[in-house]
mmCIF file with all atom_site columns, C-alpha atoms in Angstrom:
data_model
loop_
_atom_site.group_PDB
_atom_site.id
_atom_site.type_symbol
_atom_site.label_atom_id
_atom_site.label_alt_id
_atom_site.label_comp_id
_atom_site.label_asym_id
_atom_site.label_entity_id
_atom_site.label_seq_id
_atom_site.pdbx_PDB_ins_code
_atom_site.Cartn_x
_atom_site.Cartn_y
_atom_site.Cartn_z
_atom_site.occupancy
_atom_site.B_iso_or_equiv
_atom_site.pdbx_formal_charge
_atom_site.auth_seq_id
_atom_site.auth_comp_id
_atom_site.auth_asym_id
_atom_site.auth_atom_id
_atom_site.pdbx_PDB_model_num
ATOM 1   C CA . MET X 1 1   ? -6.008  8.456   -7.881  1.00 84.00 ? 1   MET X CA 1
ATOM 2   C CA . THR X 1 2   ? -2.845  6.541   -7.186  1.00 93.00 ? 2   THR X CA 1
ATOM 3   C CA . ILE X 1 3   ? -1.641  6.717   -3.488  1.00 95.00 ? 3   ILE X CA 1
ATOM 4   C CA . LYS X 1 4   ? 1.871   6.473   -2.012  1.00 96.00 ? 4   LYS X CA 1
ATOM 5   C CA . GLN X 1 5   ? 3.101   3.243   -0.269  1.00 97.00 ? 5   GLN X CA 1
ATOM 6   C CA . LEU X 1 6   ? 5.804   3.496   2.050   1.00 98.00 ? 6   LEU X CA 1
ATOM 7   C CA . SER X 1 7   ? 8.373   0.735   1.393   1.00 97.00 ? 7   SER X CA 1
ATOM 8   C CA . VAL X 1 8   ? 11.206  0.022   3.827   1.00 96.00 ? 8   VAL X CA 1
ATOM 9   C CA . PHE X 1 9   ? 14.027  -2.601  3.350   1.00 92.00 ? 9   PHE X CA 1
ATOM 10  C CA . LEU X 1 10  ? 14.830  -4.573  6.475   1.00 89.00 ? 10  LEU X CA 1
ATOM 11  C CA . GLU X 1 11  ? 17.891  -6.251  7.364   1.00 85.00 ? 11  GLU X CA 1
ATOM 12  C CA . ASN X 1 12  ? 16.964  -9.599  8.596   1.00 82.00 ? 12  ASN X CA 1
ATOM 13  C CA . ARG X 1 13  ? 17.992  -9.315  12.242  1.00 81.00 ? 13  ARG X CA 1
ATOM 14  C CA . ALA X 1 14  ? 16.341  -9.153  15.640  1.00 84.00 ? 14  ALA X CA 1
ATOM 15  C CA . GLY X 1 15  ? 14.716  -5.786  16.301  1.00 88.00 ? 15  GLY X CA 1
ATOM 16  C CA . ARG X 1 16  ? 14.941  -4.144  13.192  1.00 89.00 ? 16  ARG X CA 1
ATOM 17  C CA . LEU X 1 17  ? 11.091  -4.116  12.553  1.00 91.00 ? 17  LEU X CA 1
ATOM 18  C CA . ASP X 1 18  ? 10.671  -2.602  16.086  1.00 95.00 ? 18  ASP X CA 1
ATOM 19  C CA . GLU X 1 19  ? 13.036  -0.015  15.447  1.00 95.00 ? 19  GLU X CA 1
ATOM 20  C CA . VAL X 1 20  ? 10.969  0.983   12.263  1.00 97.00 ? 20  VAL X CA 1
ATOM 21  C CA . LEU X 1 21  ? 7.678   0.877   14.037  1.00 97.00 ? 21  LEU X CA 1
ATOM 22  C CA . ASN X 1 22  ? 9.279   3.023   16.988  1.00 98.00 ? 22  ASN X CA 1
ATOM 23  C CA . VAL X 1 23  ? 10.549  5.711   14.540  1.00 98.00 ? 23  VAL X CA 1
ATOM 24  C CA . LEU X 1 24  ? 6.991   5.873   12.963  1.00 98.00 ? 24  LEU X CA 1
ATOM 25  C CA . ALA X 1 25  ? 5.143   6.098   16.363  1.00 98.00 ? 25  ALA X CA 1
ATOM 26  C CA . ALA X 1 26  ? 7.452   8.765   17.693  1.00 98.00 ? 26  ALA X CA 1
ATOM 27  C CA . ASN X 1 27  ? 6.706   10.938  14.735  1.00 98.00 ? 27  ASN X CA 1
ATOM 28  C CA . ASP X 1 28  ? 2.820   10.454  14.895  1.00 96.00 ? 28  ASP X CA 1
ATOM 29  C CA . ILE X 1 29  ? 2.815   8.232   11.654  1.00 96.00 ? 29  ILE X CA 1
ATOM 30  C CA . ASN X 1 30  ? -0.247  5.933   11.707  1.00 94.00 ? 30  ASN X CA 1
ATOM 31  C CA . ILE X 1 31  ? -0.223  2.596   9.782   1.00 94.00 ? 31  ILE X CA 1
ATOM 32  C CA . VAL X 1 32  ? -3.359  2.100   7.827   1.00 90.00 ? 32  VAL X CA 1
ATOM 33  C CA . ALA X 1 33  ? -2.181  -1.187  6.069   1.00 91.00 ? 33  ALA X CA 1
ATOM 34  C CA . LEU X 1 34  ? 0.871   -3.141  5.668   1.00 93.00 ? 34  LEU X CA 1
ATOM 35  C CA . SER X 1 35  ? 2.623   -6.184  4.208   1.00 95.00 ? 35  SER X CA 1
ATOM 36  C CA . MET X 1 36  ? 5.918   -7.784  5.219   1.00 93.00 ? 36  MET X CA 1
ATOM 37  C CA . ALA X 1 37  ? 7.750   -10.297 3.102   1.00 90.00 ? 37  ALA X CA 1
ATOM 38  C CA . ASP X 1 38  ? 11.074  -11.820 3.820   1.00 82.00 ? 38  ASP X CA 1
ATOM 39  C CA . THR X 1 39  ? 14.186  -13.693 2.329   1.00 78.00 ? 39  THR X CA 1
ATOM 40  C CA . ALA X 1 40  ? 16.982  -15.267 4.054   1.00 76.00 ? 40  ALA X CA 1
ATOM 41  C CA . ASP X 1 41  ? 18.922  -11.789 4.124   1.00 80.00 ? 41  ASP X CA 1
ATOM 42  C CA . TYR X 1 42  ? 16.267  -9.016  4.229   1.00 85.00 ? 42  TYR X CA 1
ATOM 43  C CA . GLY X 1 43  ? 12.622  -8.109  4.492   1.00 89.00 ? 43  GLY X CA 1
ATOM 44  C CA . MET X 1 44  ? 10.304  -5.806  2.590   1.00 93.00 ? 44  MET X CA 1
ATOM 45  C CA . LEU X 1 45  ? 7.947   -3.817  4.667   1.00 96.00 ? 45  LEU X CA 1
ATOM 46  C CA . ARG X 1 46  ? 5.146   -2.066  2.596   1.00 96.00 ? 46  ARG X CA 1
ATOM 47  C CA . MET X 1 47  ? 2.726   0.238   4.195   1.00 96.00 ? 47  MET X CA 1
ATOM 48  C CA . ILE X 1 48  ? -0.065  2.770   3.651   1.00 95.00 ? 48  ILE X CA 1
ATOM 49  C CA . VAL X 1 49  ? 0.474   5.524   6.336   1.00 96.00 ? 49  VAL X CA 1
ATOM 50  C CA . ASN X 1 50  ? -1.251  8.683   7.033   1.00 95.00 ? 50  ASN X CA 1
ATOM 51  C CA . HIS X 1 51  ? 1.602   10.885  6.209   1.00 96.00 ? 51  HIS X CA 1
ATOM 52  C CA . PRO X 1 52  ? 3.795   8.892   3.436   1.00 97.00 ? 52  PRO X CA 1
ATOM 53  C CA . GLU X 1 53  ? 6.204   11.809  2.767   1.00 98.00 ? 53  GLU X CA 1
ATOM 54  C CA . LYS X 1 54  ? 6.908   12.627  6.613   1.00 98.00 ? 54  LYS X CA 1
ATOM 55  C CA . GLY X 1 55  ? 7.188   8.828   7.021   1.00 98.00 ? 55  GLY X CA 1
ATOM 56  C CA . ARG X 1 56  ? 9.873   8.473   4.560   1.00 98.00 ? 56  ARG X CA 1
ATOM 57  C CA . ALA X 1 57  ? 11.710  11.468  5.828   1.00 98.00 ? 57  ALA X CA 1
ATOM 58  C CA . VAL X 1 58  ? 11.696  10.464  9.360   1.00 98.00 ? 58  VAL X CA 1
ATOM 59  C CA . LEU X 1 59  ? 12.953  6.816   8.414   1.00 98.00 ? 59  LEU X CA 1
ATOM 60  C CA . ARG X 1 60  ? 15.676  8.373   6.467   1.00 97.00 ? 60  ARG X CA 1
ATOM 61  C CA . GLU X 1 61  ? 16.752  10.675  9.159   1.00 98.00 ? 61  GLU X CA 1
ATOM 62  C CA . ALA X 1 62  ? 16.973  7.481   11.340  1.00 97.00 ? 62  ALA X CA 1
ATOM 63  C CA . GLY X 1 63  ? 19.236  5.737   8.904   1.00 95.00 ? 63  GLY X CA 1
ATOM 64  C CA . ILE X 1 64  ? 16.576  3.543   7.607   1.00 95.00 ? 64  ILE X CA 1
ATOM 65  C CA . THR X 1 65  ? 16.217  2.831   3.890   1.00 93.00 ? 65  THR X CA 1
ATOM 66  C CA . ALA X 1 66  ? 12.799  3.785   2.823   1.00 97.00 ? 66  ALA X CA 1
ATOM 67  C CA . MET X 1 67  ? 11.110  4.716   -0.491  1.00 97.00 ? 67  MET X CA 1
ATOM 68  C CA . LEU X 1 68  ? 7.557   5.887   -1.908  1.00 98.00 ? 68  LEU X CA 1
ATOM 69  C CA . THR X 1 69  ? 5.863   3.708   -4.550  1.00 96.00 ? 69  THR X CA 1
ATOM 70  C CA . ASP X 1 70  ? 2.704   4.680   -6.510  1.00 96.00 ? 70  ASP X CA 1
ATOM 71  C CA . VAL X 1 71  ? 0.129   2.005   -5.925  1.00 97.00 ? 71  VAL X CA 1
ATOM 72  C CA . VAL X 1 72  ? -3.728  1.670   -6.524  1.00 96.00 ? 72  VAL X CA 1
ATOM 73  C CA . ALA X 1 73  ? -5.985  1.128   -3.525  1.00 93.00 ? 73  ALA X CA 1
ATOM 74  C CA . LEU X 1 74  ? -9.074  -0.707  -4.830  1.00 94.00 ? 74  LEU X CA 1
ATOM 75  C CA . ARG X 1 75  ? -12.304 -0.315  -2.976  1.00 91.00 ? 75  ARG X CA 1
ATOM 76  C CA . VAL X 1 76  ? -14.722 -3.059  -2.903  1.00 89.00 ? 76  VAL X CA 1
ATOM 77  C CA . PRO X 1 77  ? -17.897 -4.133  -0.993  1.00 86.00 ? 77  PRO X CA 1
ATOM 78  C CA . HIS X 1 78  ? -16.763 -6.472  1.981   1.00 84.00 ? 78  HIS X CA 1
ATOM 79  C CA . ALA X 1 79  ? -18.721 -9.334  0.305   1.00 86.00 ? 79  ALA X CA 1
ATOM 80  C CA . THR X 1 80  ? -17.757 -12.741 -1.234  1.00 90.00 ? 80  THR X CA 1
ATOM 81  C CA . GLY X 1 81  ? -16.598 -12.453 -4.924  1.00 92.00 ? 81  GLY X CA 1
ATOM 82  C CA . SER X 1 82  ? -16.062 -8.675  -4.959  1.00 90.00 ? 82  SER X CA 1
ATOM 83  C CA . LEU X 1 83  ? -12.159 -8.799  -5.381  1.00 91.00 ? 83  LEU X CA 1
ATOM 84  C CA . SER X 1 84  ? -12.577 -11.669 -7.783  1.00 94.00 ? 84  SER X CA 1
ATOM 85  C CA . LYS X 1 85  ? -14.684 -9.594  -10.009 1.00 95.00 ? 85  LYS X CA 1
ATOM 86  C CA . ALA X 1 86  ? -12.349 -6.763  -9.853  1.00 95.00 ? 86  ALA X CA 1
ATOM 87  C CA . MET X 1 87  ? -9.232  -8.701  -10.463 1.00 94.00 ? 87  MET X CA 1
ATOM 88  C CA . HIS X 1 88  ? -10.881 -10.398 -13.612 1.00 95.00 ? 88  HIS X CA 1
ATOM 89  C CA . GLN X 1 89  ? -11.394 -6.948  -14.882 1.00 96.00 ? 89  GLN X CA 1
ATOM 90  C CA . ILE X 1 90  ? -7.576  -6.210  -14.588 1.00 95.00 ? 90  ILE X CA 1
ATOM 91  C CA . VAL X 1 91  ? -6.615  -9.575  -16.103 1.00 94.00 ? 91  VAL X CA 1
ATOM 92  C CA . GLU X 1 92  ? -9.026  -8.858  -19.095 1.00 95.00 ? 92  GLU X CA 1
ATOM 93  C CA . GLY X 1 93  ? -7.209  -5.394  -19.529 1.00 94.00 ? 93  GLY X CA 1
ATOM 94  C CA . GLU X 1 94  ? -4.041  -7.229  -19.850 1.00 94.00 ? 94  GLU X CA 1
ATOM 95  C CA . VAL X 1 95  ? -2.167  -5.516  -16.843 1.00 94.00 ? 95  VAL X CA 1
ATOM 96  C CA . ASN X 1 96  ? 0.379   -7.330  -14.934 1.00 93.00 ? 96  ASN X CA 1
ATOM 97  C CA . VAL X 1 97  ? -0.170  -7.326  -11.091 1.00 95.00 ? 97  VAL X CA 1
ATOM 98  C CA . GLU X 1 98  ? 3.357   -7.413  -9.376  1.00 94.00 ? 98  GLU X CA 1
ATOM 99  C CA . TYR X 1 99  ? 1.849   -7.863  -5.880  1.00 94.00 ? 99  TYR X CA 1
ATOM 100 C CA . MET X 1 100 ? -0.998  -7.058  -3.629  1.00 94.00 ? 100 MET X CA 1
ATOM 101 C CA . TYR X 1 101 ? -2.330  -7.095  -0.069  1.00 94.00 ? 101 TYR X CA 1
ATOM 102 C CA . ALA X 1 102 ? -5.514  -6.239  1.400   1.00 88.00 ? 102 ALA X CA 1
ATOM 103 C CA . PHE X 1 103 ? -7.199  -4.571  4.450   1.00 79.00 ? 103 PHE X CA 1
ATOM 104 C CA . ALA X 1 104 ? -10.821 -4.485  5.564   1.00 76.00 ? 104 ALA X CA 1
ATOM 105 C CA . ASN X 1 105 ? -12.454 -1.403  7.109   1.00 71.00 ? 105 ASN X CA 1
ATOM 106 C CA . GLY X 1 106 ? -16.138 -1.850  7.989   1.00 72.00 ? 106 GLY X CA 1
ATOM 107 C CA . THR X 1 107 ? -18.375 -2.425  5.158   1.00 77.00 ? 107 THR X CA 1
ATOM 108 C CA . ASP X 1 108 ? -15.613 -1.976  2.599   1.00 82.00 ? 108 ASP X CA 1
ATOM 109 C CA . ALA X 1 109 ? -12.484 -4.224  1.788   1.00 86.00 ? 109 ALA X CA 1
ATOM 110 C CA . SER X 1 110 ? -9.482  -2.896  0.034   1.00 89.00 ? 110 SER X CA 1
ATOM 111 C CA . ALA X 1 111 ? -6.616  -4.207  -1.915  1.00 92.00 ? 111 ALA X CA 1
ATOM 112 C CA . VAL X 1 112 ? -3.389  -2.393  -2.399  1.00 95.00 ? 112 VAL X CA 1
ATOM 113 C CA . ILE X 1 113 ? -2.193  -3.311  -5.872  1.00 96.00 ? 113 ILE X CA 1
ATOM 114 C CA . ARG X 1 114 ? 1.342   -2.703  -7.398  1.00 96.00 ? 114 ARG X CA 1
ATOM 115 C CA . CYS X 1 115 ? 1.218   -3.102  -11.038 1.00 95.00 ? 115 CYS X CA 1
ATOM 116 C CA . ASP X 1 116 ? 2.969   -1.986  -14.258 1.00 92.00 ? 116 ASP X CA 1
ATOM 117 C CA . ASP X 1 117 ? 0.345   0.447   -15.419 1.00 94.00 ? 117 ASP X CA 1
ATOM 118 C CA . PRO X 1 118 ? -1.612  2.059   -12.366 1.00 95.00 ? 118 PRO X CA 1
ATOM 119 C CA . LEU X 1 119 ? -3.322  4.666   -14.429 1.00 94.00 ? 119 LEU X CA 1
ATOM 120 C CA . ARG X 1 120 ? -4.687  2.123   -16.668 1.00 96.00 ? 120 ARG X CA 1
ATOM 121 C CA . VAL X 1 121 ? -5.970  -0.155  -13.858 1.00 96.00 ? 121 VAL X CA 1
ATOM 122 C CA . ILE X 1 122 ? -7.793  2.891   -12.411 1.00 96.00 ? 122 ILE X CA 1
ATOM 123 C CA . ASP X 1 123 ? -9.492  3.409   -15.504 1.00 96.00 ? 123 ASP X CA 1
ATOM 124 C CA . ILE X 1 124 ? -10.435 -0.283  -16.005 1.00 96.00 ? 124 ILE X CA 1
ATOM 125 C CA . LEU X 1 125 ? -11.617 -0.369  -12.532 1.00 96.00 ? 125 LEU X CA 1
ATOM 126 C CA . LYS X 1 126 ? -13.619 2.700   -12.566 1.00 95.00 ? 126 LYS X CA 1
ATOM 127 C CA . GLY X 1 127 ? -15.095 1.757   -15.978 1.00 95.00 ? 127 GLY X CA 1
ATOM 128 C CA . SER X 1 128 ? -16.223 -1.520  -14.483 1.00 94.00 ? 128 SER X CA 1
ATOM 129 C CA . GLY X 1 129 ? -18.056 0.243   -11.628 1.00 94.00 ? 129 GLY X CA 1
ATOM 130 C CA . PHE X 1 130 ? -15.459 -0.185  -8.882  1.00 94.00 ? 130 PHE X CA 1
ATOM 131 C CA . ASP X 1 131 ? -13.962 2.441   -6.772  1.00 92.00 ? 131 ASP X CA 1
ATOM 132 C CA . VAL X 1 132 ? -10.398 3.450   -5.900  1.00 94.00 ? 132 VAL X CA 1
ATOM 133 C CA . TRP X 1 133 ? -9.037  5.381   -2.853  1.00 89.00 ? 133 TRP X CA 1
ATOM 134 C CA . GLY X 1 134 ? -7.574  8.592   -3.118  1.00 87.00 ? 134 GLY X CA 1
ATOM 135 C CA . GLU X 1 135 ? -5.762  10.277  -0.444  1.00 86.00 ? 135 GLU X CA 1
ATOM 136 C CA . GLU X 1 136 ? -8.552  9.378   1.885   1.00 83.00 ? 136 GLU X CA 1
ATOM 137 C CA . ALA X 1 137 ? -6.924  5.868   2.135   1.00 83.00 ? 137 ALA X CA 1
ATOM 138 C CA . TYR X 1 138 ? -4.331  7.533   4.373   1.00 80.00 ? 138 TYR X CA 1
ATOM 139 C CA . ARG X 1 139 ? -7.090  8.087   7.018   1.00 78.00 ? 139 ARG X CA 1
ATOM 140 C CA . ALA X 1 140 ? -9.202  5.009   6.129   1.00 66.00 ? 140 ALA X CA 1
ATOM 141 C CA . ASN X 1 141 ? -9.452  3.626   9.550   1.00 62.00 ? 141 ASN X CA 1
ATOM 142 C CA . GLU X 1 142 ? -10.669 7.041   10.926  1.00 62.00 ? 142 GLU X CA 1
ATOM 143 C CA . LEU X 1 143 ? -13.603 7.266   8.437   1.00 51.00 ? 143 LEU X CA 1
#
């Protein structure tokens, strides 16, 4: 039940993000969720896209460094405190969360979680009554 996140290393220069987005758009790759962080020298663009393998391939063909990473996409009701309750279960399970970003889609909210033990996080969350996205996450905004 993990999903693939497309990660792209971006040189910190004008127009680089535009190049990446143009390559994806030209190849019918739809972005469902994204996060971008930067340092003085480079940025890291993390995305959930509708076709992760194809996304990586077309970016690489364009000379853009891209990789796929296993992540967990937590699905909670779009209500106050839902994410807090889920994260509490992960903390209690003593799993380290490296980073997280979120997106909302109607009555649900979702958090993409990168952690040191994704399968354990899935077990913890499901055992606590939470849901996680499978491959339907790639089409979340179409549902």
